[in-house]
PDB file of C-alpha atoms in Angstrom:
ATOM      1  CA  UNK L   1      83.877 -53.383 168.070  1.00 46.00           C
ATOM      2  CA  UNK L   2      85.392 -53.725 164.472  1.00 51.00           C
ATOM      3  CA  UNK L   3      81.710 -52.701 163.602  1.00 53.00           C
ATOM      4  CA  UNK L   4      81.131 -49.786 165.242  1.00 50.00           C
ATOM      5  CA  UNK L   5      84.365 -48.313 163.667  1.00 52.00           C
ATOM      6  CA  UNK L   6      83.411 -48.694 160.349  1.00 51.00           C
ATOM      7  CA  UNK L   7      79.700 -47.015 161.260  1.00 48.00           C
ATOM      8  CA  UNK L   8      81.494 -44.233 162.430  1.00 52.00           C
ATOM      9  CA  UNK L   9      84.037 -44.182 159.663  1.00 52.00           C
ATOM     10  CA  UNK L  10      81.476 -44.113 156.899  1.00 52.00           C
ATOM     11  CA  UNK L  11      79.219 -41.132 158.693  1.00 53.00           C
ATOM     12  CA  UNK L  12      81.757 -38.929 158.644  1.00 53.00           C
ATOM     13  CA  UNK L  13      82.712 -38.947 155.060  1.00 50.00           C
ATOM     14  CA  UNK L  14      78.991 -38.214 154.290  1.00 51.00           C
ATOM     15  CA  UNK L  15      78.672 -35.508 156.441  1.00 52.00           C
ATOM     16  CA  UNK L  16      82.325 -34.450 154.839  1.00 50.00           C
ATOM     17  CA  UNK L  17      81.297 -34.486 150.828  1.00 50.00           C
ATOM     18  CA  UNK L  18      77.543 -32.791 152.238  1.00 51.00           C
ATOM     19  CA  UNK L  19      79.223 -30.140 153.799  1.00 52.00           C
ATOM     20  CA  UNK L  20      82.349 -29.958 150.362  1.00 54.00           C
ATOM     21  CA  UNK L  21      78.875 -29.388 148.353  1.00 58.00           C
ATOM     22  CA  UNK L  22      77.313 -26.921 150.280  1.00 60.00           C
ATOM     23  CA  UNK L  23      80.345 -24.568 149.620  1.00 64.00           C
ATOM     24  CA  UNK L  24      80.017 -25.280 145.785  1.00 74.00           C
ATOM     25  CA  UNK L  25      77.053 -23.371 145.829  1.00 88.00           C
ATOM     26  CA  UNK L  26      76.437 -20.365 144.190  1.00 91.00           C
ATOM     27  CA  UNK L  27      73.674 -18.015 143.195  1.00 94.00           C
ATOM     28  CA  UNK L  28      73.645 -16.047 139.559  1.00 93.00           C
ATOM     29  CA  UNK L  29      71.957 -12.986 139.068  1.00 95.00           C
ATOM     30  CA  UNK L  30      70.784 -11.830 135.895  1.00 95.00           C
ATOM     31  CA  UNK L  31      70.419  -7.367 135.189  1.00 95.00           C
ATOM     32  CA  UNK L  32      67.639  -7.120 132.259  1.00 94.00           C
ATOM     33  CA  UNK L  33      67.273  -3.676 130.502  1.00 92.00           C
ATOM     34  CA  UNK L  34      63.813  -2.193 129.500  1.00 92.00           C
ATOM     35  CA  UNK L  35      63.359  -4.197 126.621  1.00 90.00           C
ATOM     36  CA  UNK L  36      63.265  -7.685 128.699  1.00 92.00           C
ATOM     37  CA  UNK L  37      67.345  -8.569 127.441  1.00 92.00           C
ATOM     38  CA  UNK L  38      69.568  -9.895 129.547  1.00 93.00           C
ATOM     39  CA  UNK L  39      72.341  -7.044 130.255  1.00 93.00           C
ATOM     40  CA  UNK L  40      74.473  -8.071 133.110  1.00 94.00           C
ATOM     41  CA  UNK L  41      75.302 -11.473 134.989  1.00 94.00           C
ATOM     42  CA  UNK L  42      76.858 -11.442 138.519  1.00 93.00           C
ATOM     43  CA  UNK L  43      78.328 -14.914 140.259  1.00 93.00           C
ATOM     44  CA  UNK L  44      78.335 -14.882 143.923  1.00 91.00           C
ATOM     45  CA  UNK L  45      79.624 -18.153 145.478  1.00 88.00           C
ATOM     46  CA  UNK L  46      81.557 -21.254 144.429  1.00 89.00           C
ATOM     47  CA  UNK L  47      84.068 -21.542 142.389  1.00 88.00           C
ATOM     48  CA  UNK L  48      82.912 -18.752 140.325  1.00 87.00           C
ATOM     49  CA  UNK L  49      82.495 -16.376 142.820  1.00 89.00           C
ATOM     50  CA  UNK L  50      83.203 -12.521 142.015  1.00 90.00           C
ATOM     51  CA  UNK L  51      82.635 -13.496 137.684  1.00 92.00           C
ATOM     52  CA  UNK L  52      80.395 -10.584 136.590  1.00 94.00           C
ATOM     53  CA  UNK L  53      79.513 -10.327 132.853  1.00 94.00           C
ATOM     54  CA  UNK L  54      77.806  -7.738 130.797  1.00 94.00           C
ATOM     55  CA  UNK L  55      76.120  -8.486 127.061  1.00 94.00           C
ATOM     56  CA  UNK L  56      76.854  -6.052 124.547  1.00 93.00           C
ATOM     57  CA  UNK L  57      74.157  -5.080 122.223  1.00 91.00           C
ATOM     58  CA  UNK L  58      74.497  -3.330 118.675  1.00 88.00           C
ATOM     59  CA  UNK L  59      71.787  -0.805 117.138  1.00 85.00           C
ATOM     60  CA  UNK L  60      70.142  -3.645 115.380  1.00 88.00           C
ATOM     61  CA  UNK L  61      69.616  -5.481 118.950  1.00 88.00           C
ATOM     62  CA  UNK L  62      72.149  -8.056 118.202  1.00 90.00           C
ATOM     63  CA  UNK L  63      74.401  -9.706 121.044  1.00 90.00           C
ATOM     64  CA  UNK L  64      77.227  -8.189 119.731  1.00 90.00           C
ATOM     65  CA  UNK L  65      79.774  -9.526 122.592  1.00 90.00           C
ATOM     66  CA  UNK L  66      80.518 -10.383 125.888  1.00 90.00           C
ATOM     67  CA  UNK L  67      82.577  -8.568 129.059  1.00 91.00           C
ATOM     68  CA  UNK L  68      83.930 -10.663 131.498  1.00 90.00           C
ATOM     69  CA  UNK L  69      85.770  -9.308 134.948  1.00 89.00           C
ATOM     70  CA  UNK L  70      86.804 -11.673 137.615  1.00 88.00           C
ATOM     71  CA  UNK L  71      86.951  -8.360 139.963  1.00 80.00           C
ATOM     72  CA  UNK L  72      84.802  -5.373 139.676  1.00 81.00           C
ATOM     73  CA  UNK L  73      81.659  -4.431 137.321  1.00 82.00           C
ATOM     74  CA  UNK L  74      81.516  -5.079 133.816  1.00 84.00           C
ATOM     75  CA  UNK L  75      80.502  -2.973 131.298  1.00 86.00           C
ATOM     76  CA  UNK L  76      79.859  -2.189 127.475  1.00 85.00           C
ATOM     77  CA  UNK L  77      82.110   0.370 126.340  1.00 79.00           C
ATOM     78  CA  UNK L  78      81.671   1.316 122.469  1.00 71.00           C
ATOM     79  CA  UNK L  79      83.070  -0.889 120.809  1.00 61.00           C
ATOM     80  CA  UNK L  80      86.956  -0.674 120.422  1.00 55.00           C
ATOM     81  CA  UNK L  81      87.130  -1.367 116.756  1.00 59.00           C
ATOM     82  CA  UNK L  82      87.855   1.285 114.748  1.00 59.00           C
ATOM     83  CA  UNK L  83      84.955   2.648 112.858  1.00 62.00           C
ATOM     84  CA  UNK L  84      85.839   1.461 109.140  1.00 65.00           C
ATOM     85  CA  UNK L  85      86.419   4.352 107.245  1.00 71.00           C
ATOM     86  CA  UNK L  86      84.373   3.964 103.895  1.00 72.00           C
ATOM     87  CA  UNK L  87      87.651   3.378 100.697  1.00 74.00           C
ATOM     88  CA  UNK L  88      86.794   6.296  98.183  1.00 75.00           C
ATOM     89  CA  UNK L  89      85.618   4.466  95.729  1.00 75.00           C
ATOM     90  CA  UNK L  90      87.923   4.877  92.118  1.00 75.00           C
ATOM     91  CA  UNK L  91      86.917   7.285  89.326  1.00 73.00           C
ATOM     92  CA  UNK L  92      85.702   5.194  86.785  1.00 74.00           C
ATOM     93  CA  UNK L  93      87.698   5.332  83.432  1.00 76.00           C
ATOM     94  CA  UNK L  94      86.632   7.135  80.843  1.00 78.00           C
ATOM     95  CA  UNK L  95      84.631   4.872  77.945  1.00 78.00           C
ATOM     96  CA  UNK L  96      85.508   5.584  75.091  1.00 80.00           C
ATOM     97  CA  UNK L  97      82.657   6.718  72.581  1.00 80.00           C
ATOM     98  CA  UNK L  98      81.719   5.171  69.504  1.00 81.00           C
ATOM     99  CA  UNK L  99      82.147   6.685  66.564  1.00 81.00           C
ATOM    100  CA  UNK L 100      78.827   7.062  64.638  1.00 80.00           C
ATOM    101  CA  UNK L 101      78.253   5.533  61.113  1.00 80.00           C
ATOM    102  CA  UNK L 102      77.030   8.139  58.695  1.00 81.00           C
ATOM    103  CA  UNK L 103      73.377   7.718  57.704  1.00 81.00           C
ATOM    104  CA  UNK L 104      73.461   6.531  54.010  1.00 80.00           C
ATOM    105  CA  UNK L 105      71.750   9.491  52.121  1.00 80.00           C
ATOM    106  CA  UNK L 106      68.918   8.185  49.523  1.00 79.00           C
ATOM    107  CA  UNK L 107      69.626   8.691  45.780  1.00 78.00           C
ATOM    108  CA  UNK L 108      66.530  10.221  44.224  1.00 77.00           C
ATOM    109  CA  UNK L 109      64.506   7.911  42.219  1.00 77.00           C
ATOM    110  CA  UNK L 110      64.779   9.086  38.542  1.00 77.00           C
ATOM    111  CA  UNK L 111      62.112  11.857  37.627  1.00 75.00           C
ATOM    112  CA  UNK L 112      60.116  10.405  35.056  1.00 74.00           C
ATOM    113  CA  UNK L 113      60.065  12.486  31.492  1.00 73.00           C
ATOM    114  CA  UNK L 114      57.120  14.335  30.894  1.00 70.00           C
ATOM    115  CA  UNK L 115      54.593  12.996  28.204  1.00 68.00           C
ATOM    116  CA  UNK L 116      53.183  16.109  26.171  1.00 62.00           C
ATOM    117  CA  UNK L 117      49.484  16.548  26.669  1.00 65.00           C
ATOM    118  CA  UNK L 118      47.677  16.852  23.401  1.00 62.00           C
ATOM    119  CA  UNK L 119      47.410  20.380  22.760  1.00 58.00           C
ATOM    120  CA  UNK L 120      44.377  22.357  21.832  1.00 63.00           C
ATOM    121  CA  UNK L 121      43.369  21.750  18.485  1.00 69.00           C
ATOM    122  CA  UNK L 122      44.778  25.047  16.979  1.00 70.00           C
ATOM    123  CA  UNK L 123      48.336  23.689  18.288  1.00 75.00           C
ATOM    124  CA  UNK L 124      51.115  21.949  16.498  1.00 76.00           C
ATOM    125  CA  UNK L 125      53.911  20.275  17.780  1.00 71.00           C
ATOM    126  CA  UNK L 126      57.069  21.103  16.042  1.00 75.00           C
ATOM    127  CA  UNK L 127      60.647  21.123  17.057  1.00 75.00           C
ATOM    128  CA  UNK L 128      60.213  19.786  20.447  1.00 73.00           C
ATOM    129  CA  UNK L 129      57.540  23.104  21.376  1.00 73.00           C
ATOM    130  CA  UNK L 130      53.995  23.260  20.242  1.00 74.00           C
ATOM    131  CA  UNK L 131      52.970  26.113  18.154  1.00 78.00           C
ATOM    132  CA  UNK L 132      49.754  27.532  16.312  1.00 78.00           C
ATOM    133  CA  UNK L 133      48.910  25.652  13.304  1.00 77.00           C
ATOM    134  CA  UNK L 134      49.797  27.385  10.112  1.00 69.00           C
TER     135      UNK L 134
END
């Protein structure tokens, strides 16, 4: 008899933690967009039951975030940052200019003094001039 009980006793908690697992189970179904990505993700069943997600993509085709509900659809909304507004960016300060060096003018190389060219032989030189021969 003391047998039979403990048959019975360890049937039912198998059919107990079978049936505990089959309400565990859940099924996850995945939204893609045109270009193949995964957009959405919706939990029906077990303990996650009712999660829906939806992936957030920037221009670049980044994952850019993620947007969890418990209840209800989720969706990507732009993006609730605020747009950064670009700083103007600061005059730059004047430089000031250099002062140019004057160009050092050349000093004239000395004109050389003129040798007299013998003169024609009716010529003379006299007095610093040439004149006719007496």
């Amino acid at each position: 008899m003391i047998r039979t009980k403990r048959l019975m006793l360890g049937s039912s908690a198998i059919i107990a933690l079978v049936s505990t697992q089959s309400s565990w189970a859940e099924t996850i179904t995945y939204g893609y967009d045109s270009l193949g990505r995964v957009r959405t993700v919706s939990v029906s069943g077990g303990p996650n039951a009712g999660t829906n997600t939806a992936i957030c993509y920037d221009a670049a085709n980044n994952r850019e975030r993620y947007v969890t509900t418990v209840a209800g659809a989720a969706a990507c909304t732009p993006s609730p940052y605020p747009t950064p507004t670009p700083s103007p960016t600061p005059a730059p300060s004047p430089t000031p200019t250099p002062t140019p060096t004057p160009t050092p003018t050349p000093t004239p190389s000395p004109t050389p003094t003129p040798t007299p060219t013998p003169p024609p032989e009716d010529q003379c030189y006299s007095g610093g001039h040439w004149i006719p021969c007496p």
